[in-house]
PDB file of C-alpha atoms in Angstrom:
ATOM      1  CA  UNK E  68      29.151   4.677  19.872  1.00 80.00           C
ATOM      2  CA  UNK E  69      29.271   0.885  19.788  1.00 90.00           C
ATOM      3  CA  UNK E  70      27.593  -1.219  17.128  1.00 91.00           C
ATOM      4  CA  UNK E  71      25.153  -2.695  19.664  1.00 90.00           C
ATOM      5  CA  UNK E  72      24.016   0.790  20.714  1.00 92.00           C
ATOM      6  CA  UNK E  73      23.352   1.806  17.124  1.00 94.00           C
ATOM      7  CA  UNK E  74      21.265  -1.301  16.510  1.00 94.00           C
ATOM      8  CA  UNK E  75      19.375  -0.736  19.754  1.00 94.00           C
ATOM      9  CA  UNK E  76      18.548   2.874  18.811  1.00 93.00           C
ATOM     10  CA  UNK E  77      17.387   1.835  15.343  1.00 95.00           C
ATOM     11  CA  UNK E  78      15.135  -0.887  16.733  1.00 96.00           C
ATOM     12  CA  UNK E  79      13.772   1.490  19.348  1.00 94.00           C
ATOM     13  CA  UNK E  80      12.878   4.006  16.642  1.00 95.00           C
ATOM     14  CA  UNK E  81      11.018   1.385  14.657  1.00 96.00           C
ATOM     15  CA  UNK E  82       9.239   0.061  17.752  1.00 97.00           C
ATOM     16  CA  UNK E  83       7.882   3.542  18.512  1.00 95.00           C
ATOM     17  CA  UNK E  84       6.681   4.053  14.957  1.00 97.00           C
ATOM     18  CA  UNK E  85       5.157   0.568  14.750  1.00 97.00           C
ATOM     19  CA  UNK E  86       3.308   1.252  17.996  1.00 97.00           C
ATOM     20  CA  UNK E  87       1.902   4.506  16.572  1.00 97.00           C
ATOM     21  CA  UNK E  88       0.852   2.723  13.384  1.00 97.00           C
ATOM     22  CA  UNK E  89      -1.022   0.123  15.449  1.00 97.00           C
ATOM     23  CA  UNK E  90      -2.893   2.924  17.206  1.00 97.00           C
ATOM     24  CA  UNK E  91      -3.712   4.491  13.840  1.00 97.00           C
ATOM     25  CA  UNK E  92      -5.078   1.195  12.553  1.00 97.00           C
ATOM     26  CA  UNK E  93      -7.397   0.939  15.553  1.00 96.00           C
ATOM     27  CA  UNK E  94      -8.878   4.382  15.023  1.00 95.00           C
ATOM     28  CA  UNK E  95      -9.730   4.068  11.321  1.00 97.00           C
ATOM     29  CA  UNK E  96     -13.460   4.779  11.374  1.00 96.00           C
ATOM     30  CA  UNK E  97     -16.347   6.401   9.513  1.00 97.00           C
ATOM     31  CA  UNK E  98     -14.416   9.655   9.154  1.00 97.00           C
ATOM     32  CA  UNK E  99     -11.899   7.840   6.977  1.00 98.00           C
ATOM     33  CA  UNK E 100     -14.724   6.236   4.996  1.00 98.00           C
ATOM     34  CA  UNK E 101     -16.303   9.640   4.433  1.00 98.00           C
ATOM     35  CA  UNK E 102     -12.991  11.112   3.247  1.00 98.00           C
ATOM     36  CA  UNK E 103     -12.568   8.297   0.726  1.00 98.00           C
ATOM     37  CA  UNK E 104     -16.149   8.732  -0.505  1.00 97.00           C
ATOM     38  CA  UNK E 105     -15.745  12.496  -0.919  1.00 97.00           C
ATOM     39  CA  UNK E 106     -12.536  12.116  -2.942  1.00 97.00           C
ATOM     40  CA  UNK E 107     -14.012   9.316  -5.051  1.00 97.00           C
ATOM     41  CA  UNK E 108     -17.154  11.312  -5.841  1.00 96.00           C
ATOM     42  CA  UNK E 109     -15.282  14.528  -6.699  1.00 96.00           C
ATOM     43  CA  UNK E 110     -15.802  15.856 -10.217  1.00 95.00           C
ATOM     44  CA  UNK E 111     -12.406  17.546 -10.074  1.00 95.00           C
ATOM     45  CA  UNK E 112      -8.979  16.613  -8.755  1.00 96.00           C
ATOM     46  CA  UNK E 113      -7.593  16.271  -5.267  1.00 97.00           C
ATOM     47  CA  UNK E 114      -5.433  19.199  -4.116  1.00 97.00           C
ATOM     48  CA  UNK E 115      -3.018  18.221  -1.338  1.00 97.00           C
ATOM     49  CA  UNK E 116      -1.771  21.119   0.789  1.00 97.00           C
ATOM     50  CA  UNK E 117       1.070  21.129   3.289  1.00 96.00           C
ATOM     51  CA  UNK E 118       4.049  22.986   4.678  1.00 95.00           C
ATOM     52  CA  UNK E 119       7.354  21.888   6.243  1.00 94.00           C
ATOM     53  CA  UNK E 120       7.725  18.132   6.634  1.00 95.00           C
ATOM     54  CA  UNK E 121       4.027  17.744   5.857  1.00 96.00           C
ATOM     55  CA  UNK E 122       4.733  19.261   2.437  1.00 96.00           C
ATOM     56  CA  UNK E 123       7.217  16.501   1.675  1.00 96.00           C
ATOM     57  CA  UNK E 124       4.670  13.922   2.774  1.00 97.00           C
ATOM     58  CA  UNK E 125       2.031  15.653   0.661  1.00 97.00           C
ATOM     59  CA  UNK E 126       4.202  15.468  -2.448  1.00 97.00           C
ATOM     60  CA  UNK E 127       4.659  11.736  -1.932  1.00 97.00           C
ATOM     61  CA  UNK E 128       0.920  11.206  -1.423  1.00 97.00           C
ATOM     62  CA  UNK E 129       0.215  13.107  -4.639  1.00 96.00           C
ATOM     63  CA  UNK E 130       2.711  10.968  -6.529  1.00 94.00           C
ATOM     64  CA  UNK E 131       1.100   7.786  -5.218  1.00 94.00           C
ATOM     65  CA  UNK E 132      -2.419   8.967  -6.005  1.00 95.00           C
ATOM     66  CA  UNK E 133      -1.540  10.085  -9.540  1.00 92.00           C
ATOM     67  CA  UNK E 134       0.117   6.770 -10.302  1.00 87.00           C
ATOM     68  CA  UNK E 135      -2.867   4.815  -9.017  1.00 90.00           C
ATOM     69  CA  UNK E 136      -5.674   6.592 -10.833  1.00 89.00           C
ATOM     70  CA  UNK E 137      -6.662   9.537  -8.616  1.00 93.00           C
ATOM     71  CA  UNK E 138      -5.724  12.846 -10.311  1.00 93.00           C
ATOM     72  CA  UNK E 139      -3.972  14.995  -7.710  1.00 95.00           C
ATOM     73  CA  UNK E 140      -1.832  18.107  -7.386  1.00 96.00           C
ATOM     74  CA  UNK E 141       0.332  19.451  -4.580  1.00 97.00           C
ATOM     75  CA  UNK E 142      -0.064  23.033  -3.358  1.00 96.00           C
ATOM     76  CA  UNK E 143       2.488  24.471  -0.918  1.00 96.00           C
ATOM     77  CA  UNK E 144       0.753  26.410   1.834  1.00 94.00           C
ATOM     78  CA  UNK E 145       3.130  29.383   1.753  1.00 93.00           C
ATOM     79  CA  UNK E 146       2.797  29.706  -2.029  1.00 93.00           C
ATOM     80  CA  UNK E 147      -0.967  29.338  -1.875  1.00 92.00           C
ATOM     81  CA  UNK E 148      -1.459  32.619  -0.036  1.00 87.00           C
ATOM     82  CA  UNK E 149       0.717  34.397  -2.605  1.00 88.00           C
ATOM     83  CA  UNK E 150      -1.245  33.554  -5.743  1.00 86.00           C
ATOM     84  CA  UNK E 151      -1.225  29.797  -6.168  1.00 91.00           C
ATOM     85  CA  UNK E 152      -4.740  29.446  -4.721  1.00 93.00           C
ATOM     86  CA  UNK E 153      -5.842  29.898  -8.318  1.00 91.00           C
ATOM     87  CA  UNK E 154      -5.054  26.246  -8.954  1.00 93.00           C
ATOM     88  CA  UNK E 155      -8.077  25.212  -6.877  1.00 95.00           C
ATOM     89  CA  UNK E 156     -11.344  24.886  -8.791  1.00 94.00           C
ATOM     90  CA  UNK E 157     -14.775  24.598  -7.181  1.00 95.00           C
ATOM     91  CA  UNK E 158     -15.132  20.945  -8.206  1.00 97.00           C
ATOM     92  CA  UNK E 159     -11.839  20.032  -6.506  1.00 97.00           C
ATOM     93  CA  UNK E 160     -11.420  18.468  -3.064  1.00 98.00           C
ATOM     94  CA  UNK E 161      -8.638  19.718  -0.779  1.00 98.00           C
ATOM     95  CA  UNK E 162      -6.674  17.522   1.608  1.00 98.00           C
ATOM     96  CA  UNK E 163      -4.700  19.758   3.980  1.00 98.00           C
ATOM     97  CA  UNK E 164      -1.954  18.128   6.053  1.00 98.00           C
ATOM     98  CA  UNK E 165      -0.660  19.727   9.242  1.00 97.00           C
ATOM     99  CA  UNK E 166       0.373  17.971  12.423  1.00 95.00           C
ATOM    100  CA  UNK E 167      -0.444  20.917  14.680  1.00 95.00           C
ATOM    101  CA  UNK E 168      -3.186  22.295  12.448  1.00 95.00           C
ATOM    102  CA  UNK E 169      -2.277  25.723  13.769  1.00 96.00           C
ATOM    103  CA  UNK E 170       0.846  26.796  11.894  1.00 94.00           C
ATOM    104  CA  UNK E 171       0.492  30.444  10.779  1.00 94.00           C
ATOM    105  CA  UNK E 172       0.359  29.590   7.082  1.00 94.00           C
ATOM    106  CA  UNK E 173      -2.395  27.017   7.633  1.00 95.00           C
ATOM    107  CA  UNK E 174      -4.401  29.335   9.901  1.00 95.00           C
ATOM    108  CA  UNK E 175      -4.287  32.069   7.234  1.00 93.00           C
ATOM    109  CA  UNK E 176      -5.244  29.622   4.521  1.00 95.00           C
ATOM    110  CA  UNK E 177      -7.977  27.301   5.778  1.00 96.00           C
ATOM    111  CA  UNK E 178     -10.960  29.592   5.176  1.00 95.00           C
ATOM    112  CA  UNK E 179      -9.902  30.033   1.534  1.00 95.00           C
ATOM    113  CA  UNK E 180      -9.328  26.327   1.089  1.00 96.00           C
ATOM    114  CA  UNK E 181     -12.834  25.658   2.347  1.00 95.00           C
ATOM    115  CA  UNK E 182     -14.479  28.379   0.239  1.00 95.00           C
ATOM    116  CA  UNK E 183     -12.664  27.652  -3.022  1.00 95.00           C
ATOM    117  CA  UNK E 184     -13.158  23.868  -3.050  1.00 96.00           C
ATOM    118  CA  UNK E 185     -16.077  21.444  -2.904  1.00 97.00           C
ATOM    119  CA  UNK E 186     -14.770  19.973   0.371  1.00 97.00           C
ATOM    120  CA  UNK E 187     -11.896  20.382   2.802  1.00 98.00           C
ATOM    121  CA  UNK E 188     -10.425  17.297   4.457  1.00 98.00           C
ATOM    122  CA  UNK E 189      -7.996  17.951   7.290  1.00 98.00           C
ATOM    123  CA  UNK E 190      -5.244  15.495   8.212  1.00 98.00           C
ATOM    124  CA  UNK E 191      -4.074  16.701  11.604  1.00 97.00           C
ATOM    125  CA  UNK E 192      -2.873  15.500  14.971  1.00 95.00           C
ATOM    126  CA  UNK E 193      -4.854  18.219  16.764  1.00 96.00           C
ATOM    127  CA  UNK E 194      -8.641  17.915  16.668  1.00 95.00           C
ATOM    128  CA  UNK E 195      -8.953  21.311  18.392  1.00 96.00           C
ATOM    129  CA  UNK E 196      -6.926  23.138  15.759  1.00 96.00           C
ATOM    130  CA  UNK E 197      -7.992  25.796  13.248  1.00 97.00           C
ATOM    131  CA  UNK E 198      -7.599  23.224  10.467  1.00 97.00           C
ATOM    132  CA  UNK E 199      -9.928  20.800  12.252  1.00 97.00           C
ATOM    133  CA  UNK E 200     -12.474  23.578  12.842  1.00 97.00           C
ATOM    134  CA  UNK E 201     -12.784  24.351   9.136  1.00 97.00           C
ATOM    135  CA  UNK E 202     -12.576  20.770   7.850  1.00 97.00           C
ATOM    136  CA  UNK E 203     -15.605  18.814   6.720  1.00 97.00           C
ATOM    137  CA  UNK E 204     -13.789  15.616   7.634  1.00 97.00           C
ATOM    138  CA  UNK E 205     -10.877  15.134  10.022  1.00 97.00           C
ATOM    139  CA  UNK E 206      -8.318  12.363   9.522  1.00 98.00           C
ATOM    140  CA  UNK E 207      -6.792  11.968  12.981  1.00 97.00           C
ATOM    141  CA  UNK E 208      -2.996  11.713  12.607  1.00 97.00           C
ATOM    142  CA  UNK E 209      -1.966  12.404  16.207  1.00 95.00           C
ATOM    143  CA  UNK E 210       0.865  10.477  17.824  1.00 96.00           C
ATOM    144  CA  UNK E 211       1.625   9.995  21.471  1.00 95.00           C
ATOM    145  CA  UNK E 212       5.352   9.807  20.906  1.00 94.00           C
ATOM    146  CA  UNK E 213       7.757  11.029  18.243  1.00 95.00           C
ATOM    147  CA  UNK E 214      10.689   8.697  17.640  1.00 93.00           C
ATOM    148  CA  UNK E 215      13.057  11.658  17.878  1.00 89.00           C
ATOM    149  CA  UNK E 216      14.821  11.487  21.286  1.00 87.00           C
ATOM    150  CA  UNK E 217      14.220  15.211  21.757  1.00 86.00           C
ATOM    151  CA  UNK E 218      10.565  14.784  20.763  1.00 80.00           C
ATOM    152  CA  UNK E 219      11.029  17.619  18.270  1.00 80.00           C
ATOM    153  CA  UNK E 220      11.773  16.286  14.782  1.00 88.00           C
ATOM    154  CA  UNK E 221       8.666  14.946  12.990  1.00 92.00           C
ATOM    155  CA  UNK E 222       9.244  11.195  12.802  1.00 95.00           C
ATOM    156  CA  UNK E 223       6.316   9.115  14.018  1.00 96.00           C
ATOM    157  CA  UNK E 224       3.930  11.861  12.921  1.00 96.00           C
ATOM    158  CA  UNK E 225       5.174  11.923   9.335  1.00 97.00           C
ATOM    159  CA  UNK E 226       5.092   8.112   9.230  1.00 97.00           C
ATOM    160  CA  UNK E 227       1.437   8.243  10.266  1.00 97.00           C
ATOM    161  CA  UNK E 228       0.664  10.873   7.621  1.00 98.00           C
ATOM    162  CA  UNK E 229       2.352   8.783   4.950  1.00 97.00           C
ATOM    163  CA  UNK E 230       0.486   5.664   6.009  1.00 98.00           C
ATOM    164  CA  UNK E 231      -2.854   7.470   5.935  1.00 98.00           C
ATOM    165  CA  UNK E 232      -2.064   8.700   2.434  1.00 97.00           C
ATOM    166  CA  UNK E 233      -1.261   5.152   1.328  1.00 97.00           C
ATOM    167  CA  UNK E 234      -4.506   3.893   2.860  1.00 97.00           C
ATOM    168  CA  UNK E 235      -6.469   6.539   0.953  1.00 98.00           C
ATOM    169  CA  UNK E 236      -4.745   5.635  -2.309  1.00 96.00           C
ATOM    170  CA  UNK E 237      -5.358   1.896  -1.941  1.00 96.00           C
ATOM    171  CA  UNK E 238      -9.030   2.357  -1.051  1.00 96.00           C
ATOM    172  CA  UNK E 239      -9.492   4.634  -4.061  1.00 96.00           C
ATOM    173  CA  UNK E 240      -7.729   2.086  -6.283  1.00 94.00           C
ATOM    174  CA  UNK E 241     -10.228  -0.547  -5.215  1.00 94.00           C
ATOM    175  CA  UNK E 242     -13.202   1.774  -5.710  1.00 94.00           C
ATOM    176  CA  UNK E 243     -11.940   2.689  -9.182  1.00 91.00           C
ATOM    177  CA  UNK E 244     -11.244  -0.982 -10.022  1.00 89.00           C
ATOM    178  CA  UNK E 245      -7.718   0.118 -10.908  1.00 82.00           C
ATOM    179  CA  UNK E 246      -5.823  -2.918 -12.265  1.00 78.00           C
ATOM    180  CA  UNK E 247      -2.310  -3.756 -13.413  1.00 71.00           C
ATOM    181  CA  UNK E 248      -3.014  -2.678 -16.993  1.00 69.00           C
ATOM    182  CA  UNK E 249      -4.206   0.721 -15.743  1.00 68.00           C
ATOM    183  CA  UNK E 250      -1.093   1.023 -13.603  1.00 69.00           C
ATOM    184  CA  UNK E 251       1.065   0.272 -16.643  1.00 66.00           C
ATOM    185  CA  UNK E 252      -0.376   3.232 -18.548  1.00 67.00           C
ATOM    186  CA  UNK E 253       1.064   5.649 -16.000  1.00 68.00           C
ATOM    187  CA  UNK E 254       4.464   3.907 -15.751  1.00 63.00           C
ATOM    188  CA  UNK E 255       5.828   3.627 -19.308  1.00 62.00           C
ATOM    189  CA  UNK E 256       9.420   4.356 -18.303  1.00 62.00           C
ATOM    190  CA  UNK E 257      12.050   2.574 -16.270  1.00 61.00           C
ATOM    191  CA  UNK E 258      12.222  -1.026 -15.161  1.00 63.00           C
ATOM    192  CA  UNK E 259       8.716  -0.996 -13.716  1.00 65.00           C
ATOM    193  CA  UNK E 260       7.208   0.285 -16.949  1.00 65.00           C
ATOM    194  CA  UNK E 261       9.108  -2.203 -19.068  1.00 67.00           C
ATOM    195  CA  UNK E 262       7.958  -5.115 -16.949  1.00 71.00           C
ATOM    196  CA  UNK E 263       4.341  -4.029 -17.234  1.00 70.00           C
ATOM    197  CA  UNK E 264       4.193  -3.125 -20.919  1.00 75.00           C
ATOM    198  CA  UNK E 265       7.134  -4.415 -22.974  1.00 83.00           C
ATOM    199  CA  UNK E 266       6.547  -7.243 -25.433  1.00 87.00           C
ATOM    200  CA  UNK E 267       8.946  -9.997 -26.424  1.00 89.00           C
ATOM    201  CA  UNK E 268       9.519  -8.650 -29.947  1.00 90.00           C
ATOM    202  CA  UNK E 269      11.002  -5.428 -28.518  1.00 89.00           C
ATOM    203  CA  UNK E 270      14.002  -7.401 -27.255  1.00 88.00           C
ATOM    204  CA  UNK E 271      14.407  -9.749 -30.186  1.00 88.00           C
ATOM    205  CA  UNK E 272      17.963 -10.597 -31.202  1.00 87.00           C
ATOM    206  CA  UNK E 273      19.152  -9.297 -34.567  1.00 87.00           C
ATOM    207  CA  UNK E 274      20.486 -12.798 -35.206  1.00 89.00           C
ATOM    208  CA  UNK E 275      18.257 -15.640 -36.366  1.00 90.00           C
ATOM    209  CA  UNK E 276      20.328 -18.858 -36.608  1.00 92.00           C
ATOM    210  CA  UNK E 277      18.522 -21.606 -38.486  1.00 91.00           C
ATOM    211  CA  UNK E 278      19.258 -24.925 -40.232  1.00 92.00           C
ATOM    212  CA  UNK E 279      17.164 -27.567 -41.948  1.00 92.00           C
ATOM    213  CA  UNK E 280      16.654 -30.994 -40.431  1.00 88.00           C
ATOM    214  CA  UNK E 281      18.959 -32.527 -43.067  1.00 91.00           C
ATOM    215  CA  UNK E 282      21.769 -30.021 -42.490  1.00 89.00           C
ATOM    216  CA  UNK E 283      25.243 -31.464 -42.064  1.00 90.00           C
ATOM    217  CA  UNK E 284      27.255 -31.061 -38.897  1.00 88.00           C
ATOM    218  CA  UNK E 285      29.478 -28.603 -40.782  1.00 89.00           C
ATOM    219  CA  UNK E 286      26.418 -26.438 -41.555  1.00 90.00           C
ATOM    220  CA  UNK E 287      25.248 -26.702 -37.960  1.00 88.00           C
ATOM    221  CA  UNK E 288      28.652 -25.536 -36.662  1.00 90.00           C
ATOM    222  CA  UNK E 289      28.684 -22.621 -39.110  1.00 91.00           C
ATOM    223  CA  UNK E 290      25.157 -21.586 -38.061  1.00 91.00           C
ATOM    224  CA  UNK E 291      25.940 -21.701 -34.334  1.00 89.00           C
ATOM    225  CA  UNK E 292      29.262 -19.897 -34.804  1.00 89.00           C
ATOM    226  CA  UNK E 293      27.646 -17.124 -36.862  1.00 87.00           C
ATOM    227  CA  UNK E 294      25.579 -15.944 -33.880  1.00 85.00           C
ATOM    228  CA  UNK E 295      26.395 -15.112 -30.275  1.00 86.00           C
ATOM    229  CA  UNK E 296      23.732 -17.355 -28.769  1.00 86.00           C
ATOM    230  CA  UNK E 297      25.431 -20.763 -28.915  1.00 88.00           C
ATOM    231  CA  UNK E 298      22.291 -22.216 -30.435  1.00 90.00           C
ATOM    232  CA  UNK E 299      20.604 -22.797 -33.787  1.00 92.00           C
ATOM    233  CA  UNK E 300      17.008 -23.672 -34.556  1.00 93.00           C
ATOM    234  CA  UNK E 301      16.126 -26.699 -36.659  1.00 93.00           C
ATOM    235  CA  UNK E 302      13.164 -26.000 -38.920  1.00 91.00           C
ATOM    236  CA  UNK E 303      11.056 -27.684 -41.558  1.00 89.00           C
ATOM    237  CA  UNK E 304       9.194 -25.235 -43.801  1.00 83.00           C
ATOM    238  CA  UNK E 305       9.764 -22.583 -41.099  1.00 79.00           C
ATOM    239  CA  UNK E 306       8.117 -24.763 -38.462  1.00 89.00           C
ATOM    240  CA  UNK E 307      10.280 -25.413 -35.418  1.00 93.00           C
ATOM    241  CA  UNK E 308      11.127 -29.068 -34.898  1.00 91.00           C
ATOM    242  CA  UNK E 309      14.098 -28.715 -32.554  1.00 91.00           C
ATOM    243  CA  UNK E 310      17.192 -26.849 -31.403  1.00 92.00           C
ATOM    244  CA  UNK E 311      20.892 -27.641 -31.297  1.00 91.00           C
ATOM    245  CA  UNK E 312      23.253 -26.035 -28.811  1.00 89.00           C
ATOM    246  CA  UNK E 313      27.030 -25.992 -28.731  1.00 85.00           C
ATOM    247  CA  UNK E 314      26.691 -28.410 -25.836  1.00 86.00           C
ATOM    248  CA  UNK E 315      24.836 -30.867 -28.093  1.00 84.00           C
ATOM    249  CA  UNK E 316      27.751 -30.668 -30.532  1.00 85.00           C
ATOM    250  CA  UNK E 317      30.312 -31.378 -27.831  1.00 86.00           C
ATOM    251  CA  UNK E 318      28.380 -34.371 -26.541  1.00 86.00           C
ATOM    252  CA  UNK E 319      28.105 -35.794 -30.056  1.00 83.00           C
ATOM    253  CA  UNK E 320      31.824 -35.405 -30.714  1.00 81.00           C
ATOM    254  CA  UNK E 321      32.689 -37.070 -27.421  1.00 82.00           C
ATOM    255  CA  UNK E 322      30.795 -40.165 -28.573  1.00 79.00           C
ATOM    256  CA  UNK E 323      33.294 -40.522 -31.426  1.00 71.00           C
ATOM    257  CA  UNK E 324      30.639 -40.875 -34.121  1.00 69.00           C
ATOM    258  CA  UNK E 325      31.374 -40.448 -37.834  1.00 75.00           C
ATOM    259  CA  UNK E 326      30.152 -36.876 -38.256  1.00 76.00           C
ATOM    260  CA  UNK E 327      29.888 -37.272 -42.028  1.00 78.00           C
ATOM    261  CA  UNK E 328      26.770 -39.377 -41.545  1.00 83.00           C
ATOM    262  CA  UNK E 329      25.145 -37.227 -38.845  1.00 86.00           C
ATOM    263  CA  UNK E 330      22.489 -34.622 -39.651  1.00 88.00           C
ATOM    264  CA  UNK E 331      20.839 -31.888 -37.615  1.00 85.00           C
ATOM    265  CA  UNK E 332      17.756 -33.980 -36.896  1.00 88.00           C
ATOM    266  CA  UNK E 333      19.953 -36.678 -35.315  1.00 87.00           C
ATOM    267  CA  UNK E 334      21.328 -34.513 -32.496  1.00 86.00           C
ATOM    268  CA  UNK E 335      18.652 -31.863 -32.012  1.00 89.00           C
ATOM    269  CA  UNK E 336      16.526 -31.516 -28.905  1.00 87.00           C
ATOM    270  CA  UNK E 337      12.903 -31.748 -29.966  1.00 90.00           C
ATOM    271  CA  UNK E 338      10.052 -29.608 -28.620  1.00 88.00           C
ATOM    272  CA  UNK E 339      12.082 -26.588 -27.413  1.00 90.00           C
ATOM    273  CA  UNK E 340      10.508 -23.901 -25.245  1.00 90.00           C
ATOM    274  CA  UNK E 341       8.901 -21.153 -27.339  1.00 91.00           C
ATOM    275  CA  UNK E 342       6.974 -17.930 -26.829  1.00 93.00           C
ATOM    276  CA  UNK E 343       4.881 -15.756 -29.137  1.00 93.00           C
ATOM    277  CA  UNK E 344       6.351 -12.377 -30.073  1.00 91.00           C
ATOM    278  CA  UNK E 345       3.434 -10.321 -28.703  1.00 91.00           C
ATOM    279  CA  UNK E 346       3.601 -11.825 -25.186  1.00 91.00           C
ATOM    280  CA  UNK E 347       4.933  -9.683 -22.324  1.00 88.00           C
ATOM    281  CA  UNK E 348       8.712  -9.865 -21.967  1.00 86.00           C
ATOM    282  CA  UNK E 349       8.373 -10.582 -18.249  1.00 87.00           C
ATOM    283  CA  UNK E 350       6.603 -13.846 -19.178  1.00 90.00           C
ATOM    284  CA  UNK E 351       9.573 -14.797 -21.339  1.00 89.00           C
ATOM    285  CA  UNK E 352      11.864 -14.136 -18.387  1.00 88.00           C
ATOM    286  CA  UNK E 353       9.724 -16.390 -16.207  1.00 91.00           C
ATOM    287  CA  UNK E 354      10.061 -19.276 -18.703  1.00 91.00           C
ATOM    288  CA  UNK E 355      13.818 -18.755 -18.974  1.00 89.00           C
ATOM    289  CA  UNK E 356      14.279 -18.810 -15.202  1.00 90.00           C
ATOM    290  CA  UNK E 357      11.963 -21.734 -14.553  1.00 90.00           C
ATOM    291  CA  UNK E 358      13.722 -23.879 -17.165  1.00 89.00           C
ATOM    292  CA  UNK E 359      17.240 -22.637 -16.422  1.00 89.00           C
ATOM    293  CA  UNK E 360      17.914 -21.789 -20.078  1.00 87.00           C
ATOM    294  CA  UNK E 361      19.665 -18.855 -21.698  1.00 87.00           C
ATOM    295  CA  UNK E 362      17.622 -18.435 -24.865  1.00 88.00           C
ATOM    296  CA  UNK E 363      13.989 -18.747 -25.827  1.00 90.00           C
ATOM    297  CA  UNK E 364      12.673 -19.341 -29.339  1.00 92.00           C
ATOM    298  CA  UNK E 365      10.232 -16.643 -30.444  1.00 93.00           C
ATOM    299  CA  UNK E 366       7.349 -17.489 -32.757  1.00 91.00           C
ATOM    300  CA  UNK E 367       4.792 -15.651 -34.847  1.00 90.00           C
ATOM    301  CA  UNK E 368       1.589 -17.632 -35.196  1.00 90.00           C
ATOM    302  CA  UNK E 369       3.616 -20.734 -34.380  1.00 87.00           C
ATOM    303  CA  UNK E 370       6.331 -20.149 -36.995  1.00 90.00           C
ATOM    304  CA  UNK E 371       9.965 -19.377 -36.211  1.00 91.00           C
ATOM    305  CA  UNK E 372      10.419 -15.630 -35.743  1.00 92.00           C
ATOM    306  CA  UNK E 373      13.658 -15.208 -33.793  1.00 90.00           C
ATOM    307  CA  UNK E 374      15.475 -15.588 -30.472  1.00 91.00           C
ATOM    308  CA  UNK E 375      15.262 -13.720 -27.188  1.00 91.00           C
ATOM    309  CA  UNK E 376      18.214 -13.884 -24.811  1.00 87.00           C
ATOM    310  CA  UNK E 377      18.222 -13.972 -21.007  1.00 87.00           C
ATOM    311  CA  UNK E 378      21.081 -11.481 -20.689  1.00 85.00           C
ATOM    312  CA  UNK E 379      19.395  -8.986 -22.986  1.00 85.00           C
ATOM    313  CA  UNK E 380      16.296  -9.022 -20.798  1.00 85.00           C
ATOM    314  CA  UNK E 381      18.353  -8.627 -17.637  1.00 85.00           C
ATOM    315  CA  UNK E 382      20.260  -5.691 -19.155  1.00 82.00           C
ATOM    316  CA  UNK E 383      16.933  -4.023 -19.966  1.00 79.00           C
ATOM    317  CA  UNK E 384      15.614  -4.444 -16.420  1.00 79.00           C
ATOM    318  CA  UNK E 385      13.112  -7.182 -17.173  1.00 81.00           C
ATOM    319  CA  UNK E 386      12.656  -9.455 -14.178  1.00 77.00           C
TER     320      UNK E 386
END
C-alpha cells in the first residue's frame, strides 16, 4: 500500500469519528443533565459496568472520574453475575455501558443492577434495548457509521462512549468545584504529580557556593570551581547582593585588569533572580526558562538558602 493511501485511510477514519462526535454534541440534552445530577447527588460511589470493548472504555472512565473527584469502581458484567454484584451498595449509582444494550451478559444483569443500586444509568446506542428499558436515564451513544471498513469493529461507537464519559467527568468536576490543588492530591507520583506538588527545596543542590563582597578573585575562582554550577553567590551577612559566573570571570580577564586589586563586588551581577524555597518547583522552572539561565538562587525568608539547577529539574520531570 502506498503512503498516500495510508494517509487517506487515516484521515477518513478520523473524519467519520469527528462526524459522529458532532452528532453527539448536538444531542446532549436534559437526559445528560439528569445523569450528571443523579451521580452528583449520590451518597455512594459510581459503579461503571461493561463488557467487551465497552469494558475497556468503562475502565478508562473510572480512572478519569477517580482522578477528578468522583469516587468510582469498575465492575465487569460477566464477573458481576458470578458474585461480584456484592460490590454494589444501595447508595451507589450504576452506569452500564453497552452499545447494543442486548448482549446476553447485560440482559441477565440489568434487573439486578437496577434493584441493587439507587439508580441505573444506561449508556447505549439502542434505545429499544433491554438496558434502555431498565435504565432510569439513557445516555444515547448510537452511531450511524463505525470507522471500521467492515462496520464490525467498535471504533466510532467506543469513541462516542469515551467522549460521553469525559463529558460526565468534566461536568462533575465543575459541580464539585474541583481545582488544581484537589487534582494534585490524587496525582502524587510521576511527572504530573511532581509538577503539581513538588517544592523548590526538594530539588536543592547539595552545593552552596558563597563568597563575601570583599573576596579576592582567587577566592571567587576557588568557590566557583568547588561546585558544579559555574556560579557563586556574593553575600553580605547572608543577604544576597549579587552573583558571579565563570563567564563574568572570563570577561574580566579579557579586559587585562590587575586582578590583585579586584574584589567580588567589582565584577558581580547585582539583583540576581531568586525564589523562595517553599514555592512550587514548576514556578522555578518558569523563571529559569523565561530568563534563559541555568541556575536560580533559592532563599529562605529572603536570606541565601541554596541553588536550584535547570538540569536537575528537567531530570526530575519538572516542566
